[in-house]
Structure formats: C-alpha cells, structure tokens
Amino acid sequence: MIYQRILEELATHNCKITPQRREIIKTLIQAKVPLSAKQIFDRLRTRNPKMSFDTVYRNLAILKELQVVRQLDFHDGKSRFEIDRGPKHHHYLVCLKCGGAWKIDGCPMENLNINNIPTDFKVTNHRFELFGYCKDCRS
C-alpha cells in the first residue's frame, strides 16, 4: 500500500522510477528502524552487487527532496533515513556504540507545559532523543 503511494508520488513529480530507486524504497519500507545510507547500501549490495554507494546517496537526496523519505540527524553525527509516513513523527533511543535507533511511542511534548514559552515565539518543530547503550552493546 505505502509502496504504491510512493511510486504514485514519484510519478506526479515526473521522477523516473528506476530499479535502484525501487530497491531503496523497498529496503526502507521493510526496515524496522531508521537506516544510514551505508546500512541501506550494505543491504542492497547483497541483491545488486553493481549498485554504488553514490547511487544510494543521490537517490536518498532525491527522495528526501520529494518528501518521500525523512532524514534524521541525531546528535551522534550519523544521519539515518526512514519512509515519511505522514504528519505523525517519532522520537528515538539511540545507541552510542552501534548507532542503532529505536522508536519511542508517544511524544513527550504532549505532556510538556508550554505556557512558559514567550508569546512571540512560534514553535514549528521539535526533536527528542535519548542516548545510551542497547542490550547487545552493554554485554
């Protein structure tokens, strides 16, 4: 369902639907966590040894520009990518050792008292990340 919606979105922007672009989209849809460009490349390379890292990176930039893919820049300096599934956003737990990222249910902003924000300030976005070590990296 989401795959077809993305292909239709690409078509409305006259964006070619190349085999490489299809594989990148499928990889991101199947991913349970946001992936770095390198992780996407590594997963695709097993199926398509001729695909280059530059191809993955260029396609991610195009998909991001078309708002099909969301780029997540964590404070650990590693960008990760996920399919943009609409207005609902996510927050993450980020492992400082392996770089894994896991979604947190809910949004802490919902419980935050924002009455203390100056009235002439308009909040347009926010981010919330918790850093630490996953179970595997603690062992």
PDB file of C-alpha atoms in Angstrom:
ATOM      1  CA  MET A   1       0.000   0.000   0.000  1.00  0.00           C
ATOM      2  CA  ILE A   2       2.646   2.536   1.040  1.00  0.00           C
ATOM      3  CA  TYR A   3       4.955   1.337  -1.748  1.00  0.00           C
ATOM      4  CA  GLN A   4       2.286   2.100  -4.363  1.00  0.00           C
ATOM      5  CA  ARG A   5       1.592   5.501  -2.795  1.00  0.00           C
ATOM      6  CA  ILE A   6       5.287   6.381  -3.029  1.00  0.00           C
ATOM      7  CA  LEU A   7       5.500   5.296  -6.684  1.00  0.00           C
ATOM      8  CA  GLU A   8       2.475   7.464  -7.462  1.00  0.00           C
ATOM      9  CA  GLU A   9       4.095  10.403  -5.643  1.00  0.00           C
ATOM     10  CA  LEU A  10       7.260   9.990  -7.716  1.00  0.00           C
ATOM     11  CA  ALA A  11       5.213   9.848 -10.912  1.00  0.00           C
ATOM     12  CA  THR A  12       3.384  13.084 -10.066  1.00  0.00           C
ATOM     13  CA  HIS A  13       6.783  14.803  -9.873  1.00  0.00           C
ATOM     14  CA  ASN A  14       7.916  13.252 -13.190  1.00  0.00           C
ATOM     15  CA  CYS A  15      10.609  11.371 -11.299  1.00  0.00           C
ATOM     16  CA  LYS A  16      11.900   8.241 -13.001  1.00  0.00           C
ATOM     17  CA  ILE A  17      11.125   5.038 -11.150  1.00  0.00           C
ATOM     18  CA  THR A  18      14.410   3.219 -11.669  1.00  0.00           C
ATOM     19  CA  PRO A  19      15.130  -0.293 -10.403  1.00  0.00           C
ATOM     20  CA  GLN A  20      17.648   1.177  -7.936  1.00  0.00           C
ATOM     21  CA  ARG A  21      15.081   3.669  -6.601  1.00  0.00           C
ATOM     22  CA  ARG A  22      12.531   0.862  -6.209  1.00  0.00           C
ATOM     23  CA  GLU A  23      15.021  -1.210  -4.195  1.00  0.00           C
ATOM     24  CA  ILE A  24      15.928   1.692  -1.908  1.00  0.00           C
ATOM     25  CA  ILE A  25      12.244   2.389  -1.231  1.00  0.00           C
ATOM     26  CA  LYS A  26      11.518  -1.293  -0.532  1.00  0.00           C
ATOM     27  CA  THR A  27      14.502  -1.520   1.819  1.00  0.00           C
ATOM     28  CA  LEU A  28      13.315   1.498   3.814  1.00  0.00           C
ATOM     29  CA  ILE A  29       9.728   0.230   3.970  1.00  0.00           C
ATOM     30  CA  GLN A  30      10.909  -3.147   5.295  1.00  0.00           C
ATOM     31  CA  ALA A  31      13.282  -1.629   7.864  1.00  0.00           C
ATOM     32  CA  LYS A  32      12.108  -1.703  11.472  1.00  0.00           C
ATOM     33  CA  VAL A  33      14.473   1.149  12.399  1.00  0.00           C
ATOM     34  CA  PRO A  34      15.873   4.160  10.518  1.00  0.00           C
ATOM     35  CA  LEU A  35      18.905   3.215   8.420  1.00  0.00           C
ATOM     36  CA  SER A  36      22.067   5.079   7.489  1.00  0.00           C
ATOM     37  CA  ALA A  37      22.993   5.388   3.813  1.00  0.00           C
ATOM     38  CA  LYS A  38      25.753   2.821   4.459  1.00  0.00           C
ATOM     39  CA  GLN A  39      23.295   0.364   6.017  1.00  0.00           C
ATOM     40  CA  ILE A  40      20.970   0.751   3.024  1.00  0.00           C
ATOM     41  CA  PHE A  41      23.914   0.260   0.652  1.00  0.00           C
ATOM     42  CA  ASP A  42      25.073  -2.862   2.519  1.00  0.00           C
ATOM     43  CA  ARG A  43      21.579  -4.405   2.380  1.00  0.00           C
ATOM     44  CA  LEU A  44      21.169  -3.623  -1.315  1.00  0.00           C
ATOM     45  CA  ARG A  45      24.629  -4.745  -2.329  1.00  0.00           C
ATOM     46  CA  THR A  46      23.819  -8.354  -1.471  1.00  0.00           C
ATOM     47  CA  ARG A  47      20.970  -8.267  -4.026  1.00  0.00           C
ATOM     48  CA  ASN A  48      22.594  -5.912  -6.520  1.00  0.00           C
ATOM     49  CA  PRO A  49      26.415  -6.036  -6.393  1.00  0.00           C
ATOM     50  CA  LYS A  50      26.701  -3.386  -9.131  1.00  0.00           C
ATOM     51  CA  MET A  51      24.901  -0.691  -7.131  1.00  0.00           C
ATOM     52  CA  SER A  52      27.251   2.027  -5.899  1.00  0.00           C
ATOM     53  CA  PHE A  53      27.155   3.992  -2.669  1.00  0.00           C
ATOM     54  CA  ASP A  54      26.849   7.191  -4.739  1.00  0.00           C
ATOM     55  CA  THR A  55      23.661   5.832  -6.326  1.00  0.00           C
ATOM     56  CA  VAL A  56      22.159   5.189  -2.900  1.00  0.00           C
ATOM     57  CA  TYR A  57      23.181   8.617  -1.608  1.00  0.00           C
ATOM     58  CA  ARG A  58      21.899  10.513  -4.688  1.00  0.00           C
ATOM     59  CA  ASN A  59      18.584   8.657  -4.582  1.00  0.00           C
ATOM     60  CA  LEU A  60      18.142   9.374  -0.879  1.00  0.00           C
ATOM     61  CA  ALA A  61      18.670  13.078  -1.596  1.00  0.00           C
ATOM     62  CA  ILE A  62      16.017  12.994  -4.340  1.00  0.00           C
ATOM     63  CA  LEU A  63      13.545  11.039  -2.192  1.00  0.00           C
ATOM     64  CA  LYS A  64      14.139  13.441   0.690  1.00  0.00           C
ATOM     65  CA  GLU A  65      13.536  16.460  -1.555  1.00  0.00           C
ATOM     66  CA  LEU A  66      10.250  14.905  -2.705  1.00  0.00           C
ATOM     67  CA  GLN A  67       9.348  14.325   0.971  1.00  0.00           C
ATOM     68  CA  VAL A  68       9.076  10.578   0.456  1.00  0.00           C
ATOM     69  CA  VAL A  69      11.982   9.935   2.822  1.00  0.00           C
ATOM     70  CA  ARG A  70      12.721  11.685   6.097  1.00  0.00           C
ATOM     71  CA  GLN A  71      16.328  12.300   7.142  1.00  0.00           C
ATOM     72  CA  LEU A  72      17.009  12.017  10.858  1.00  0.00           C
ATOM     73  CA  ASP A  73      20.117  13.753  12.140  1.00  0.00           C
ATOM     74  CA  PHE A  74      20.925  12.570  15.623  1.00  0.00           C
ATOM     75  CA  HIS A  75      23.438  14.299  17.847  1.00  0.00           C
ATOM     76  CA  ASP A  76      25.808  11.368  17.348  1.00  0.00           C
ATOM     77  CA  GLY A  77      26.559  12.827  13.897  1.00  0.00           C
ATOM     78  CA  LYS A  78      25.051   9.922  11.979  1.00  0.00           C
ATOM     79  CA  SER A  79      22.204  10.621   9.565  1.00  0.00           C
ATOM     80  CA  ARG A  80      19.571   7.948   9.170  1.00  0.00           C
ATOM     81  CA  PHE A  81      16.644   7.674   6.810  1.00  0.00           C
ATOM     82  CA  GLU A  82      13.101   6.373   7.041  1.00  0.00           C
ATOM     83  CA  ILE A  83       9.989   6.468   4.885  1.00  0.00           C
ATOM     84  CA  ASP A  84       7.961   9.600   5.584  1.00  0.00           C
ATOM     85  CA  ARG A  85       4.627   8.124   6.632  1.00  0.00           C
ATOM     86  CA  GLY A  86       2.811  11.410   7.111  1.00  0.00           C
ATOM     87  CA  PRO A  87       2.409  14.063   9.774  1.00  0.00           C
ATOM     88  CA  LYS A  88       2.989  11.740  12.735  1.00  0.00           C
ATOM     89  CA  HIS A  89       6.570  11.993  13.916  1.00  0.00           C
ATOM     90  CA  HIS A  90       8.695   9.773  16.125  1.00  0.00           C
ATOM     91  CA  HIS A  91      11.329  10.130  18.798  1.00  0.00           C
ATOM     92  CA  TYR A  92      14.202   7.725  19.320  1.00  0.00           C
ATOM     93  CA  LEU A  93      16.514   5.840  21.647  1.00  0.00           C
ATOM     94  CA  VAL A  94      19.999   5.931  20.083  1.00  0.00           C
ATOM     95  CA  CYS A  95      22.832   3.537  20.967  1.00  0.00           C
ATOM     96  CA  LEU A  96      26.155   5.362  21.271  1.00  0.00           C
ATOM     97  CA  LYS A  97      28.168   2.251  20.379  1.00  0.00           C
ATOM     98  CA  CYS A  98      26.415   0.542  17.448  1.00  0.00           C
ATOM     99  CA  GLY A  99      24.364   3.546  16.270  1.00  0.00           C
ATOM    100  CA  GLY A 100      21.077   1.647  16.440  1.00  0.00           C
ATOM    101  CA  ALA A 101      17.915   3.753  16.758  1.00  0.00           C
ATOM    102  CA  TRP A 102      14.583   2.607  18.174  1.00  0.00           C
ATOM    103  CA  LYS A 103      11.297   4.482  18.089  1.00  0.00           C
ATOM    104  CA  ILE A 104       9.758   5.696  21.325  1.00  0.00           C
ATOM    105  CA  ASP A 105       5.968   5.506  21.499  1.00  0.00           C
ATOM    106  CA  GLY A 106       4.277   8.803  22.160  1.00  0.00           C
ATOM    107  CA  CYS A 107       5.659  12.304  22.304  1.00  0.00           C
ATOM    108  CA  PRO A 108       6.983  13.989  25.434  1.00  0.00           C
ATOM    109  CA  MET A 109       5.793  17.351  24.075  1.00  0.00           C
ATOM    110  CA  GLU A 110       2.209  16.263  24.710  1.00  0.00           C
ATOM    111  CA  ASN A 111       2.878  16.386  28.460  1.00  0.00           C
ATOM    112  CA  LEU A 112       5.088  19.470  28.445  1.00  0.00           C
ATOM    113  CA  ASN A 113       3.717  22.679  29.886  1.00  0.00           C
ATOM    114  CA  ILE A 114       4.496  25.152  27.114  1.00  0.00           C
ATOM    115  CA  ASN A 115       2.747  28.049  28.823  1.00  0.00           C
ATOM    116  CA  ASN A 116       6.173  29.447  29.738  1.00  0.00           C
ATOM    117  CA  ILE A 117       7.183  29.917  26.088  1.00  0.00           C
ATOM    118  CA  PRO A 118       7.153  33.614  25.144  1.00  0.00           C
ATOM    119  CA  THR A 119       4.000  34.503  23.215  1.00  0.00           C
ATOM    120  CA  ASP A 120       6.024  35.982  20.357  1.00  0.00           C
ATOM    121  CA  PHE A 121       7.748  32.626  19.748  1.00  0.00           C
ATOM    122  CA  LYS A 122       6.131  30.127  17.375  1.00  0.00           C
ATOM    123  CA  VAL A 123       7.272  26.513  17.770  1.00  0.00           C
ATOM    124  CA  THR A 124       7.427  24.854  14.347  1.00  0.00           C
ATOM    125  CA  ASN A 125       9.251  21.637  15.149  1.00  0.00           C
ATOM    126  CA  HIS A 126      10.967  19.729  17.924  1.00  0.00           C
ATOM    127  CA  ARG A 127      13.120  16.653  18.468  1.00  0.00           C
ATOM    128  CA  PHE A 128      13.667  14.324  21.359  1.00  0.00           C
ATOM    129  CA  GLU A 129      16.372  11.668  21.555  1.00  0.00           C
ATOM    130  CA  LEU A 130      17.715   9.589  24.408  1.00  0.00           C
ATOM    131  CA  PHE A 131      21.281   8.329  24.121  1.00  0.00           C
ATOM    132  CA  GLY A 132      22.751   5.318  25.842  1.00  0.00           C
ATOM    133  CA  TYR A 133      23.705   1.696  25.151  1.00  0.00           C
ATOM    134  CA  CYS A 134      21.475  -1.077  23.812  1.00  0.00           C
ATOM    135  CA  LYS A 135      21.315  -4.504  25.430  1.00  0.00           C
ATOM    136  CA  ASP A 136      23.791  -6.044  22.944  1.00  0.00           C
ATOM    137  CA  CYS A 137      26.372  -3.276  23.384  1.00  0.00           C
ATOM    138  CA  ARG A 138      26.173  -3.374  27.177  1.00  0.00           C
ATOM    139  CA  SER A 139      27.220  -7.044  27.174  1.00  0.00           C
TER     140      SER A 139
END
